[in-house]
PDB file of C-alpha atoms in Angstrom:
ATOM      1  CA  MET M   1      -6.858 160.590 -48.238  1.00  0.00           C
ATOM      2  CA  GLY M   2      -3.300 162.229 -48.606  1.00  0.00           C
ATOM      3  CA  ILE M   3      -2.156 159.082 -50.106  1.00  0.00           C
ATOM      4  CA  SER M   4      -4.988 159.085 -52.610  1.00  0.00           C
ATOM      5  CA  LEU M   5      -4.362 162.585 -53.449  1.00  0.00           C
ATOM      6  CA  ASN M   6      -0.810 162.061 -54.367  1.00  0.00           C
ATOM      7  CA  LYS M   7      -1.669 158.934 -56.155  1.00  0.00           C
ATOM      8  CA  THR M   8      -4.081 160.970 -58.309  1.00  0.00           C
ATOM      9  CA  SER M   9      -1.555 163.757 -58.673  1.00  0.00           C
ATOM     10  CA  THR M  10       1.026 161.289 -59.969  1.00  0.00           C
ATOM     11  CA  LEU M  11      -1.148 159.796 -62.423  1.00  0.00           C
ATOM     12  CA  THR M  12      -2.102 162.855 -63.722  1.00  0.00           C
ATOM     13  CA  THR M  13       1.402 164.115 -64.114  1.00  0.00           C
ATOM     14  CA  VAL M  14       2.470 160.776 -65.897  1.00  0.00           C
ATOM     15  CA  LYS M  15      -0.651 160.947 -68.336  1.00  0.00           C
ATOM     16  CA  GLU M  16       0.620 164.576 -69.319  1.00  0.00           C
ATOM     17  CA  TYR M  17       4.134 163.677 -69.856  1.00  0.00           C
ATOM     18  CA  LEU M  18       3.001 160.721 -71.905  1.00  0.00           C
ATOM     19  CA  LEU M  19       0.546 162.747 -74.012  1.00  0.00           C
ATOM     20  CA  MET M  20       3.480 165.407 -74.464  1.00  0.00           C
ATOM     21  CA  THR M  21       5.816 162.736 -75.540  1.00  0.00           C
ATOM     22  CA  LEU M  22       3.196 161.299 -77.969  1.00  0.00           C
ATOM     23  CA  GLY M  23       2.604 165.146 -79.332  1.00  0.00           C
ATOM     24  CA  MET M  24       6.244 165.532 -80.050  1.00  0.00           C
ATOM     25  CA  THR M  25       6.571 162.157 -81.780  1.00  0.00           C
ATOM     26  CA  LEU M  26       3.930 163.092 -83.998  1.00  0.00           C
ATOM     27  CA  TYR M  27       5.112 166.674 -84.534  1.00  0.00           C
ATOM     28  CA  SER M  28       8.612 165.115 -85.457  1.00  0.00           C
ATOM     29  CA  PHE M  29       7.076 162.623 -87.552  1.00  0.00           C
ATOM     30  CA  GLY M  30       5.560 165.228 -89.603  1.00  0.00           C
ATOM     31  CA  TRP M  31       8.620 167.376 -90.160  1.00  0.00           C
ATOM     32  CA  ILE M  32      11.201 164.541 -90.548  1.00  0.00           C
ATOM     33  CA  CYS M  33       9.346 161.879 -92.548  1.00  0.00           C
ATOM     34  CA  CYS M  34       6.761 164.192 -94.411  1.00  0.00           C
ATOM     35  CA  ILE M  35       8.007 167.727 -94.842  1.00  0.00           C
ATOM     36  CA  LEU M  36      11.770 167.000 -95.300  1.00  0.00           C
ATOM     37  CA  PRO M  37      11.348 164.349 -98.041  1.00  0.00           C
ATOM     38  CA  ALA M  38       8.964 166.888-100.039  1.00  0.00           C
ATOM     39  CA  ASN M  39      11.632 169.479 -99.874  1.00  0.00           C
ATOM     40  CA  ALA M  40       9.027 172.024 -98.642  1.00  0.00           C
ATOM     41  CA  ALA M  41      10.047 174.821 -96.205  1.00  0.00           C
ATOM     42  CA  GLY M  42       8.455 175.730 -92.886  1.00  0.00           C
ATOM     43  CA  GLY M  43       8.079 178.360 -90.157  1.00  0.00           C
ATOM     44  CA  GLY M  44       9.332 178.498 -86.697  1.00  0.00           C
ATOM     45  CA  ALA M  45      12.355 177.245 -85.157  1.00  0.00           C
ATOM     46  CA  THR M  46      11.991 173.826 -86.763  1.00  0.00           C
ATOM     47  CA  GLY M  47      11.457 175.834 -90.112  1.00  0.00           C
ATOM     48  CA  LEU M  48      14.762 177.710 -89.317  1.00  0.00           C
ATOM     49  CA  SER M  49      16.513 174.487 -88.528  1.00  0.00           C
ATOM     50  CA  LEU M  50      15.282 172.888 -91.764  1.00  0.00           C
ATOM     51  CA  LEU M  51      16.532 176.023 -93.614  1.00  0.00           C
ATOM     52  CA  LEU M  52      19.816 175.808 -92.053  1.00  0.00           C
ATOM     53  CA  TYR M  53      19.936 171.979 -92.646  1.00  0.00           C
ATOM     54  CA  HIS M  54      19.996 172.650 -96.058  1.00  0.00           C
ATOM     55  CA  ILE M  55      22.441 175.600 -96.267  1.00  0.00           C
ATOM     56  CA  THR M  56      24.927 173.194 -94.460  1.00  0.00           C
ATOM     57  CA  GLY M  57      24.286 170.576 -96.847  1.00  0.00           C
ATOM     58  CA  GLY M  58      22.843 168.028 -93.819  1.00  0.00           C
ATOM     59  CA  ALA M  59      26.153 168.290 -91.978  1.00  0.00           C
ATOM     60  CA  ILE M  60      24.079 168.636 -88.900  1.00  0.00           C
ATOM     61  CA  SER M  61      20.892 166.833 -88.409  1.00  0.00           C
ATOM     62  CA  ILE M  62      17.603 168.785 -87.944  1.00  0.00           C
ATOM     63  CA  GLY M  63      16.949 167.628 -84.316  1.00  0.00           C
ATOM     64  CA  THR M  64      20.510 168.675 -83.399  1.00  0.00           C
ATOM     65  CA  MET M  65      19.809 172.120 -85.025  1.00  0.00           C
ATOM     66  CA  VAL M  66      16.648 172.526 -83.141  1.00  0.00           C
ATOM     67  CA  LEU M  67      18.140 171.664 -79.997  1.00  0.00           C
ATOM     68  CA  ILE M  68      20.843 174.301 -80.499  1.00  0.00           C
ATOM     69  CA  ILE M  69      18.404 177.089 -81.486  1.00  0.00           C
ATOM     70  CA  ASN M  70      16.056 176.387 -78.769  1.00  0.00           C
ATOM     71  CA  ALA M  71      18.846 176.276 -76.130  1.00  0.00           C
ATOM     72  CA  ILE M  72      20.086 179.629 -77.269  1.00  0.00           C
ATOM     73  CA  LEU M  73      16.777 181.215 -77.262  1.00  0.00           C
ATOM     74  CA  LEU M  74      15.910 179.680 -73.643  1.00  0.00           C
ATOM     75  CA  LEU M  75      19.385 181.119 -72.409  1.00  0.00           C
ATOM     76  CA  ILE M  76      18.775 184.465 -73.922  1.00  0.00           C
ATOM     77  CA  ALA M  77      15.195 184.146 -72.408  1.00  0.00           C
ATOM     78  CA  GLY M  78      16.569 183.124 -69.101  1.00  0.00           C
ATOM     79  CA  PHE M  79      18.512 186.440 -68.859  1.00  0.00           C
ATOM     80  CA  VAL M  80      16.235 188.792 -70.220  1.00  0.00           C
ATOM     81  CA  VAL M  81      12.766 187.642 -68.798  1.00  0.00           C
ATOM     82  CA  GLY M  82      13.805 185.204 -65.993  1.00  0.00           C
ATOM     83  CA  TRP M  83      14.033 181.399 -65.666  1.00  0.00           C
ATOM     84  CA  ASN M  84      10.511 180.587 -65.168  1.00  0.00           C
ATOM     85  CA  PHE M  85       9.405 179.174 -68.598  1.00  0.00           C
ATOM     86  CA  GLY M  86       8.788 175.771 -67.160  1.00  0.00           C
ATOM     87  CA  ILE M  87       9.928 172.181 -66.933  1.00  0.00           C
ATOM     88  CA  LYS M  88       7.569 171.217 -69.399  1.00  0.00           C
ATOM     89  CA  THR M  89       8.890 173.440 -72.355  1.00  0.00           C
ATOM     90  CA  ILE M  90      12.323 172.084 -71.570  1.00  0.00           C
ATOM     91  CA  TYR M  91      10.954 168.431 -71.719  1.00  0.00           C
ATOM     92  CA  CYS M  92       9.439 168.996 -75.057  1.00  0.00           C
ATOM     93  CA  VAL M  93      12.103 170.717 -76.355  1.00  0.00           C
ATOM     94  CA  LEU M  94      14.635 167.736 -75.561  1.00  0.00           C
ATOM     95  CA  THR M  95      12.047 165.112 -76.658  1.00  0.00           C
ATOM     96  CA  MET M  96      11.535 166.753 -79.823  1.00  0.00           C
ATOM     97  CA  SER M  97      15.095 167.040 -80.798  1.00  0.00           C
ATOM     98  CA  VAL M  98      15.802 163.508 -79.724  1.00  0.00           C
ATOM     99  CA  VAL M  99      12.946 162.088 -81.669  1.00  0.00           C
ATOM    100  CA  MET M 100      13.700 164.189 -84.883  1.00  0.00           C
ATOM    101  CA  HIS M 101      17.405 163.062 -84.612  1.00  0.00           C
ATOM    102  CA  PHE M 102      16.386 159.193 -84.433  1.00  0.00           C
ATOM    103  CA  LEU M 103      13.920 159.469 -86.826  1.00  0.00           C
ATOM    104  CA  GLN M 104      16.147 161.256 -89.704  1.00  0.00           C
ATOM    105  CA  VAL M 105      18.559 158.277 -89.018  1.00  0.00           C
ATOM    106  CA  TRP M 106      16.024 155.452 -89.233  1.00  0.00           C
ATOM    107  CA  PHE M 107      13.652 157.043 -92.151  1.00  0.00           C
ATOM    108  CA  THR M 108      15.666 159.335 -94.623  1.00  0.00           C
ATOM    109  CA  VAL M 109      19.337 158.191 -94.358  1.00  0.00           C
ATOM    110  CA  PRO M 110      19.888 155.858 -97.406  1.00  0.00           C
ATOM    111  CA  ASP M 111      21.440 153.311 -94.866  1.00  0.00           C
ATOM    112  CA  GLY M 112      18.809 153.545 -92.297  1.00  0.00           C
ATOM    113  CA  TRP M 113      17.108 150.409 -91.023  1.00  0.00           C
ATOM    114  CA  VAL M 114      13.774 151.256 -92.442  1.00  0.00           C
ATOM    115  CA  ALA M 115      15.466 152.334 -95.901  1.00  0.00           C
ATOM    116  CA  GLU M 116      17.343 148.940 -96.024  1.00  0.00           C
ATOM    117  CA  PHE M 117      14.072 147.211 -95.302  1.00  0.00           C
ATOM    118  CA  ILE M 118      12.176 148.792 -98.190  1.00  0.00           C
ATOM    119  CA  VAL M 119      15.112 148.207-100.641  1.00  0.00           C
ATOM    120  CA  ALA M 120      15.498 144.793 -99.311  1.00  0.00           C
ATOM    121  CA  ARG M 121      11.872 143.907 -99.917  1.00  0.00           C
ATOM    122  CA  ASP M 122      12.220 145.741-103.273  1.00  0.00           C
ATOM    123  CA  ALA M 123       8.549 147.251-102.304  1.00  0.00           C
ATOM    124  CA  LEU M 124       9.339 150.550-104.073  1.00  0.00           C
ATOM    125  CA  THR M 125      11.676 151.557-106.887  1.00  0.00           C
ATOM    126  CA  VAL M 126      12.722 155.111-105.336  1.00  0.00           C
ATOM    127  CA  PRO M 127      16.425 154.222-103.880  1.00  0.00           C
ATOM    128  CA  ASP M 128      16.335 156.656-100.726  1.00  0.00           C
ATOM    129  CA  GLY M 129      13.677 154.905 -99.013  1.00  0.00           C
ATOM    130  CA  THR M 130      12.049 157.821 -97.246  1.00  0.00           C
ATOM    131  CA  ILE M 131       8.921 157.636 -95.330  1.00  0.00           C
ATOM    132  CA  VAL M 132       6.982 159.072 -98.360  1.00  0.00           C
ATOM    133  CA  ASP M 133       8.040 155.927-100.478  1.00  0.00           C
ATOM    134  CA  LEU M 134       7.006 153.713 -97.743  1.00  0.00           C
ATOM    135  CA  PHE M 135       3.417 155.290 -97.786  1.00  0.00           C
ATOM    136  CA  ASN M 136       3.695 155.552-101.572  1.00  0.00           C
ATOM    137  CA  LEU M 137       2.907 159.038-101.276  1.00  0.00           C
ATOM    138  CA  ASN M 138       5.142 160.111-104.200  1.00  0.00           C
ATOM    139  CA  ASN M 139       3.586 163.573-104.216  1.00  0.00           C
ATOM    140  CA  ARG M 140       5.166 166.537-102.636  1.00  0.00           C
ATOM    141  CA  LEU M 141       1.797 168.373-101.866  1.00  0.00           C
ATOM    142  CA  LEU M 142       0.292 165.399-100.107  1.00  0.00           C
ATOM    143  CA  SER M 143       3.521 165.048 -98.127  1.00  0.00           C
ATOM    144  CA  ALA M 144       3.325 168.705 -97.121  1.00  0.00           C
ATOM    145  CA  ILE M 145      -0.467 168.346 -96.090  1.00  0.00           C
ATOM    146  CA  LEU M 146       0.316 165.157 -94.006  1.00  0.00           C
ATOM    147  CA  GLY M 147       3.054 166.842 -92.384  1.00  0.00           C
ATOM    148  CA  GLY M 148       1.033 169.759 -91.275  1.00  0.00           C
ATOM    149  CA  ILE M 149      -1.575 167.796 -90.139  1.00  0.00           C
ATOM    150  CA  CYS M 150       0.727 165.426 -88.033  1.00  0.00           C
ATOM    151  CA  SER M 151       2.745 168.346 -86.579  1.00  0.00           C
ATOM    152  CA  GLY M 152      -0.552 170.355 -85.848  1.00  0.00           C
ATOM    153  CA  VAL M 153      -2.004 167.435 -83.901  1.00  0.00           C
ATOM    154  CA  GLY M 154       1.374 166.905 -82.082  1.00  0.00           C
ATOM    155  CA  VAL M 155       1.600 170.525 -81.126  1.00  0.00           C
ATOM    156  CA  ALA M 156      -2.209 170.628 -79.778  1.00  0.00           C
ATOM    157  CA  LEU M 157      -1.691 167.637 -77.811  1.00  0.00           C
ATOM    158  CA  CYS M 158       1.434 169.317 -76.266  1.00  0.00           C
ATOM    159  CA  PHE M 159      -0.459 172.589 -75.485  1.00  0.00           C
ATOM    160  CA  LEU M 160      -3.317 170.851 -73.974  1.00  0.00           C
ATOM    161  CA  GLN M 161      -0.920 169.420 -71.490  1.00  0.00           C
ATOM    162  CA  GLY M 162       0.462 172.923 -70.502  1.00  0.00           C
ATOM    163  CA  GLY M 163       3.679 172.154 -72.683  1.00  0.00           C
ATOM    164  CA  SER M 164       5.479 174.304 -75.454  1.00  0.00           C
ATOM    165  CA  THR M 165       7.639 173.594 -78.247  1.00  0.00           C
ATOM    166  CA  GLY M 166       9.739 176.657 -77.519  1.00  0.00           C
ATOM    167  CA  GLY M 167      11.198 178.388 -80.457  1.00  0.00           C
ATOM    168  CA  SER M 168       8.596 181.209 -81.455  1.00  0.00           C
ATOM    169  CA  ASP M 169       6.929 181.099 -78.259  1.00  0.00           C
ATOM    170  CA  ILE M 170      10.261 181.979 -76.556  1.00  0.00           C
ATOM    171  CA  VAL M 171      11.192 184.845 -78.995  1.00  0.00           C
ATOM    172  CA  VAL M 172       7.627 186.454 -78.486  1.00  0.00           C
ATOM    173  CA  MET M 173       8.160 186.460 -74.575  1.00  0.00           C
ATOM    174  CA  ILE M 174      11.620 188.025 -75.338  1.00  0.00           C
ATOM    175  CA  VAL M 175      10.279 190.717 -77.668  1.00  0.00           C
ATOM    176  CA  ASN M 176       7.293 191.448 -75.210  1.00  0.00           C
ATOM    177  CA  LYS M 177       9.711 192.205 -72.492  1.00  0.00           C
ATOM    178  CA  PHE M 178      10.358 195.508 -74.693  1.00  0.00           C
ATOM    179  CA  HIS M 179       7.466 196.211 -77.056  1.00  0.00           C
ATOM    180  CA  THR M 180       4.145 194.614 -76.868  1.00  0.00           C
ATOM    181  CA  ILE M 181       3.289 192.594 -79.960  1.00  0.00           C
ATOM    182  CA  SER M 182       0.445 190.391 -80.949  1.00  0.00           C
ATOM    183  CA  TYR M 183       1.446 186.732 -80.977  1.00  0.00           C
ATOM    184  CA  GLY M 184      -0.562 185.652 -84.210  1.00  0.00           C
ATOM    185  CA  LYS M 185       1.072 188.757 -86.048  1.00  0.00           C
ATOM    186  CA  PHE M 186       4.666 188.002 -84.749  1.00  0.00           C
ATOM    187  CA  ILE M 187       4.118 184.402 -85.899  1.00  0.00           C
ATOM    188  CA  ARG M 188       2.799 185.357 -89.255  1.00  0.00           C
ATOM    189  CA  TYR M 189       5.781 187.839 -90.138  1.00  0.00           C
ATOM    190  CA  THR M 190       8.630 185.318 -88.884  1.00  0.00           C
ATOM    191  CA  ASP M 191       7.246 182.271 -90.397  1.00  0.00           C
ATOM    192  CA  GLY M 192       6.665 184.370 -94.074  1.00  0.00           C
ATOM    193  CA  ILE M 193      10.450 185.565 -93.575  1.00  0.00           C
ATOM    194  CA  ILE M 194      11.715 181.924 -92.803  1.00  0.00           C
ATOM    195  CA  ILE M 195       9.534 180.364 -95.509  1.00  0.00           C
ATOM    196  CA  SER M 196      10.276 182.968 -98.123  1.00  0.00           C
ATOM    197  CA  SER M 197      14.100 182.736 -97.336  1.00  0.00           C
ATOM    198  CA  ALA M 198      14.105 179.204 -99.015  1.00  0.00           C
ATOM    199  CA  LEU M 199      13.744 180.837-102.340  1.00  0.00           C
ATOM    200  CA  PHE M 200      17.475 181.244-102.378  1.00  0.00           C
ATOM    201  CA  LEU M 201      17.992 177.527-101.828  1.00  0.00           C
ATOM    202  CA  PRO M 202      18.207 175.688-105.125  1.00  0.00           C
ATOM    203  CA  ASP M 203      17.284 172.341-103.558  1.00  0.00           C
ATOM    204  CA  VAL M 204      13.948 173.972-102.223  1.00  0.00           C
ATOM    205  CA  GLY M 205      12.836 176.448-104.887  1.00  0.00           C
ATOM    206  CA  ILE M 206       9.469 178.463-105.121  1.00  0.00           C
ATOM    207  CA  ASP M 207       7.759 175.206-105.379  1.00  0.00           C
ATOM    208  CA  GLY M 208       9.213 174.256-101.954  1.00  0.00           C
ATOM    209  CA  VAL M 209       8.185 177.569-100.750  1.00  0.00           C
ATOM    210  CA  ILE M 210       4.441 177.156-101.795  1.00  0.00           C
ATOM    211  CA  TYR M 211       4.553 173.588-100.370  1.00  0.00           C
ATOM    212  CA  GLY M 212       5.903 175.415 -97.046  1.00  0.00           C
ATOM    213  CA  PHE M 213       2.934 178.180 -96.852  1.00  0.00           C
ATOM    214  CA  VAL M 214       0.472 175.090 -97.606  1.00  0.00           C
ATOM    215  CA  MET M 215       2.039 173.233 -94.778  1.00  0.00           C
ATOM    216  CA  VAL M 216       1.865 176.148 -92.451  1.00  0.00           C
ATOM    217  CA  ALA M 217      -1.746 176.876 -93.185  1.00  0.00           C
ATOM    218  CA  VAL M 218      -2.797 173.265 -92.501  1.00  0.00           C
ATOM    219  CA  PHE M 219      -0.733 173.246 -89.637  1.00  0.00           C
ATOM    220  CA  SER M 220      -2.421 176.343 -87.935  1.00  0.00           C
ATOM    221  CA  TYR M 221      -5.968 175.034 -88.907  1.00  0.00           C
ATOM    222  CA  THR M 222      -5.078 171.742 -87.334  1.00  0.00           C
ATOM    223  CA  VAL M 223      -3.997 173.408 -83.909  1.00  0.00           C
ATOM    224  CA  ASP M 224      -7.003 175.690 -83.985  1.00  0.00           C
ATOM    225  CA  MET M 225      -9.621 173.095 -84.617  1.00  0.00           C
ATOM    226  CA  ILE M 226      -8.296 170.757 -81.826  1.00  0.00           C
ATOM    227  CA  LEU M 227      -7.729 173.320 -79.148  1.00  0.00           C
ATOM    228  CA  SER M 228     -11.315 175.261 -79.941  1.00  0.00           C
ATOM    229  CA  GLY M 229     -13.005 171.907 -80.151  1.00  0.00           C
ATOM    230  CA  ASN M 230     -11.618 170.948 -76.511  1.00  0.00           C
ATOM    231  CA  GLN M 231     -12.338 174.304 -75.222  1.00  0.00           C
ATOM    232  CA  GLN M 232     -15.475 175.542 -76.765  1.00  0.00           C
ATOM    233  CA  SER M 233     -18.608 175.624 -74.638  1.00  0.00           C
ATOM    234  CA  ASN M 234     -22.062 177.058 -74.700  1.00  0.00           C
ATOM    235  CA  GLN M 235     -23.392 179.963 -72.581  1.00  0.00           C
ATOM    236  CA  ILE M 236     -27.140 179.722 -72.262  1.00  0.00           C
ATOM    237  CA  PHE M 237     -29.198 182.471 -70.895  1.00  0.00           C
ATOM    238  CA  ILE M 238     -32.927 181.524 -70.092  1.00  0.00           C
ATOM    239  CA  VAL M 239     -35.587 183.813 -69.259  1.00  0.00           C
ATOM    240  CA  SER M 240     -38.304 182.098 -67.517  1.00  0.00           C
ATOM    241  CA  LYS M 241     -41.046 183.139 -64.982  1.00  0.00           C
ATOM    242  CA  ASP M 242     -40.660 179.958 -63.334  1.00  0.00           C
ATOM    243  CA  TYR M 243     -36.755 180.474 -62.944  1.00  0.00           C
ATOM    244  CA  LYS M 244     -36.469 178.693 -59.467  1.00  0.00           C
ATOM    245  CA  ALA M 245     -37.572 175.100 -61.036  1.00  0.00           C
ATOM    246  CA  MET M 246     -35.752 175.917 -64.056  1.00  0.00           C
ATOM    247  CA  ALA M 247     -32.491 176.372 -62.115  1.00  0.00           C
ATOM    248  CA  ASP M 248     -33.099 173.270 -60.008  1.00  0.00           C
ATOM    249  CA  ALA M 249     -33.915 171.002 -63.081  1.00  0.00           C
ATOM    250  CA  ILE M 250     -30.829 172.115 -64.634  1.00  0.00           C
ATOM    251  CA  ASN M 251     -28.582 171.280 -61.391  1.00  0.00           C
ATOM    252  CA  SER M 252     -30.542 167.938 -60.751  1.00  0.00           C
ATOM    253  CA  GLU M 253     -31.322 166.555 -64.148  1.00  0.00           C
ATOM    254  CA  ALA M 254     -28.591 168.079 -66.619  1.00  0.00           C
ATOM    255  CA  LYS M 255     -26.079 167.962 -63.590  1.00  0.00           C
ATOM    256  CA  ARG M 256     -24.784 171.509 -64.831  1.00  0.00           C
ATOM    257  CA  GLY M 257     -24.416 174.693 -62.458  1.00  0.00           C
ATOM    258  CA  ALA M 258     -26.923 177.450 -63.147  1.00  0.00           C
ATOM    259  CA  THR M 259     -26.761 181.219 -61.934  1.00  0.00           C
ATOM    260  CA  ILE M 260     -29.715 183.501 -61.516  1.00  0.00           C
ATOM    261  CA  ILE M 261     -29.291 187.080 -62.951  1.00  0.00           C
ATOM    262  CA  ASP M 262     -31.355 189.974 -62.053  1.00  0.00           C
ATOM    263  CA  ALA M 263     -32.622 191.513 -65.133  1.00  0.00           C
ATOM    264  CA  MET M 264     -35.339 194.168 -66.292  1.00  0.00           C
ATOM    265  CA  GLY M 265     -37.605 193.676 -69.659  1.00  0.00           C
ATOM    266  CA  TRP M 266     -37.296 197.302 -71.167  1.00  0.00           C
ATOM    267  CA  TYR M 267     -40.498 196.726 -73.362  1.00  0.00           C
ATOM    268  CA  SER M 268     -42.596 195.626 -70.271  1.00  0.00           C
ATOM    269  CA  LYS M 269     -40.595 197.774 -67.549  1.00  0.00           C
ATOM    270  CA  GLU M 270     -41.015 194.478 -65.484  1.00  0.00           C
ATOM    271  CA  ASN M 271     -38.364 192.958 -63.192  1.00  0.00           C
ATOM    272  CA  SER M 272     -37.184 189.359 -64.196  1.00  0.00           C
ATOM    273  CA  LYS M 273     -34.566 186.815 -63.675  1.00  0.00           C
ATOM    274  CA  ILE M 274     -32.312 185.242 -66.054  1.00  0.00           C
ATOM    275  CA  VAL M 275     -30.916 181.707 -65.652  1.00  0.00           C
ATOM    276  CA  MET M 276     -27.258 181.425 -66.932  1.00  0.00           C
ATOM    277  CA  CYS M 277     -25.987 177.944 -67.562  1.00  0.00           C
ATOM    278  CA  VAL M 278     -22.245 177.338 -69.179  1.00  0.00           C
ATOM    279  CA  CYS M 279     -22.003 173.735 -70.280  1.00  0.00           C
ATOM    280  CA  ARG M 280     -19.616 171.722 -72.873  1.00  0.00           C
ATOM    281  CA  LYS M 281     -21.074 171.477 -76.579  1.00  0.00           C
ATOM    282  CA  ARG M 282     -21.935 167.921 -75.792  1.00  0.00           C
ATOM    283  CA  ASP M 283     -24.040 168.645 -73.161  1.00  0.00           C
ATOM    284  CA  LEU M 284     -26.215 171.424 -74.793  1.00  0.00           C
ATOM    285  CA  ALA M 285     -28.987 168.996 -75.942  1.00  0.00           C
ATOM    286  CA  MET M 286     -29.631 167.721 -72.366  1.00  0.00           C
ATOM    287  CA  VAL M 287     -29.773 171.298 -71.128  1.00  0.00           C
ATOM    288  CA  LEU M 288     -32.160 172.269 -73.747  1.00  0.00           C
ATOM    289  CA  LYS M 289     -34.361 169.162 -73.190  1.00  0.00           C
ATOM    290  CA  VAL M 290     -34.542 170.166 -69.554  1.00  0.00           C
ATOM    291  CA  VAL M 291     -35.412 173.574 -70.156  1.00  0.00           C
ATOM    292  CA  ARG M 292     -38.201 172.539 -72.751  1.00  0.00           C
ATOM    293  CA  ALA M 293     -39.638 170.097 -70.029  1.00  0.00           C
ATOM    294  CA  VAL M 294     -39.802 172.934 -67.431  1.00  0.00           C
ATOM    295  CA  ASP M 295     -41.035 175.756 -69.449  1.00  0.00           C
ATOM    296  CA  PRO M 296     -41.721 175.353 -73.473  1.00  0.00           C
ATOM    297  CA  ASP M 297     -42.285 179.234 -73.617  1.00  0.00           C
ATOM    298  CA  ALA M 298     -39.002 180.053 -72.041  1.00  0.00           C
ATOM    299  CA  PHE M 299     -36.742 182.771 -73.992  1.00  0.00           C
ATOM    300  CA  ILE M 300     -33.373 181.282 -74.585  1.00  0.00           C
ATOM    301  CA  THR M 301     -30.232 182.704 -76.221  1.00  0.00           C
ATOM    302  CA  ILE M 302     -27.043 180.492 -76.735  1.00  0.00           C
ATOM    303  CA  GLY M 303     -23.625 181.613 -77.553  1.00  0.00           C
ATOM    304  CA  SER M 304     -20.321 180.113 -78.019  1.00  0.00           C
ATOM    305  CA  VAL M 305     -17.416 180.611 -75.694  1.00  0.00           C
ATOM    306  CA  MET M 306     -13.764 179.540 -76.522  1.00  0.00           C
ATOM    307  CA  GLY M 307     -12.390 179.085 -72.931  1.00  0.00           C
ATOM    308  CA  VAL M 308     -14.147 178.246 -69.475  1.00  0.00           C
ATOM    309  CA  TYR M 309     -11.979 178.340 -66.678  1.00  0.00           C
ATOM    310  CA  GLY M 310     -13.017 176.833 -62.914  1.00  0.00           C
ATOM    311  CA  LYS M 311     -14.587 173.930 -61.216  1.00  0.00           C
ATOM    312  CA  GLY M 312     -16.030 171.616 -63.725  1.00  0.00           C
ATOM    313  CA  PHE M 313     -14.128 173.029 -66.675  1.00  0.00           C
ATOM    314  CA  ASP M 314     -10.223 173.623 -67.371  1.00  0.00           C
ATOM    315  CA  ALA M 315      -7.800 174.584 -64.884  1.00  0.00           C
ATOM    316  CA  LEU M 316      -6.827 178.159 -64.953  1.00  0.00           C
ATOM    317  CA  ASN M 317      -3.211 177.212 -64.373  1.00  0.00           C
ATOM    318  CA  LYS M 318      -3.066 175.647 -67.737  1.00  0.00           C
ATOM    319  CA  VAL M 319      -3.795 178.846 -69.530  1.00  0.00           C
TER     320      VAL M 319
END
């Protein structure tokens, strides 16, 4: 039994780290192969790294810059709020930095092997051989949107496994040590400042800033859509005189849990019972089918809940 549990735990851990690696690869691809060639700005620690990359004339790769910034933030956070930010955050930061560095060498540097392949095959006429040219996306807006989608999917995959990309997350943790601030508000402010700062860079300009805000909007929407879709469930309240049969049917037929709540109908002044059931959105149709079979006259309300934690749902330690 113990060996089986250890094997399951090991497989779960391996799966989590593989998905985090995939997520950080997608995130890095979005920034290096889409956003960078589009000369678009961006937010967070990666956006700041991109800004410094342009300021220094590309003397240091973006991956290296990301690693330096996150290392400084992690060091400060360690002394200010403690060293319990987790091994997964460190792993994600290291993976992201390494993948970004190699993608930049392979895809965007003129003598990178992908660029050489493109030029050698004479597939395209643009000499720098960036990934935008490889996909024939010679359009900065489309490239910025694609970058936002790829980086958003990557971050969402990372978050779902309990990881973090560092950067703004670490800064918020440090700031909240001294002054409570909304995470969303802080991210909006810092992203706005970082992206707007690109106005002073001649090779980015106002169009790059606009594309940067478009990318951040697409990125945020993608992350929210994936995280909400994964966690969203339905909470169903069922008022029925035959509440015992209703709860039994939900348990046995729909394979979902049920809770009986004491209530009183204020119009009739009669005591009644409410059957409460929480299920994933994909299971809602089955639950309603069971309810209709037991009591077609049941009174039902359905509400959406963003997160459900506990047995049969998400683990609380991943919050």
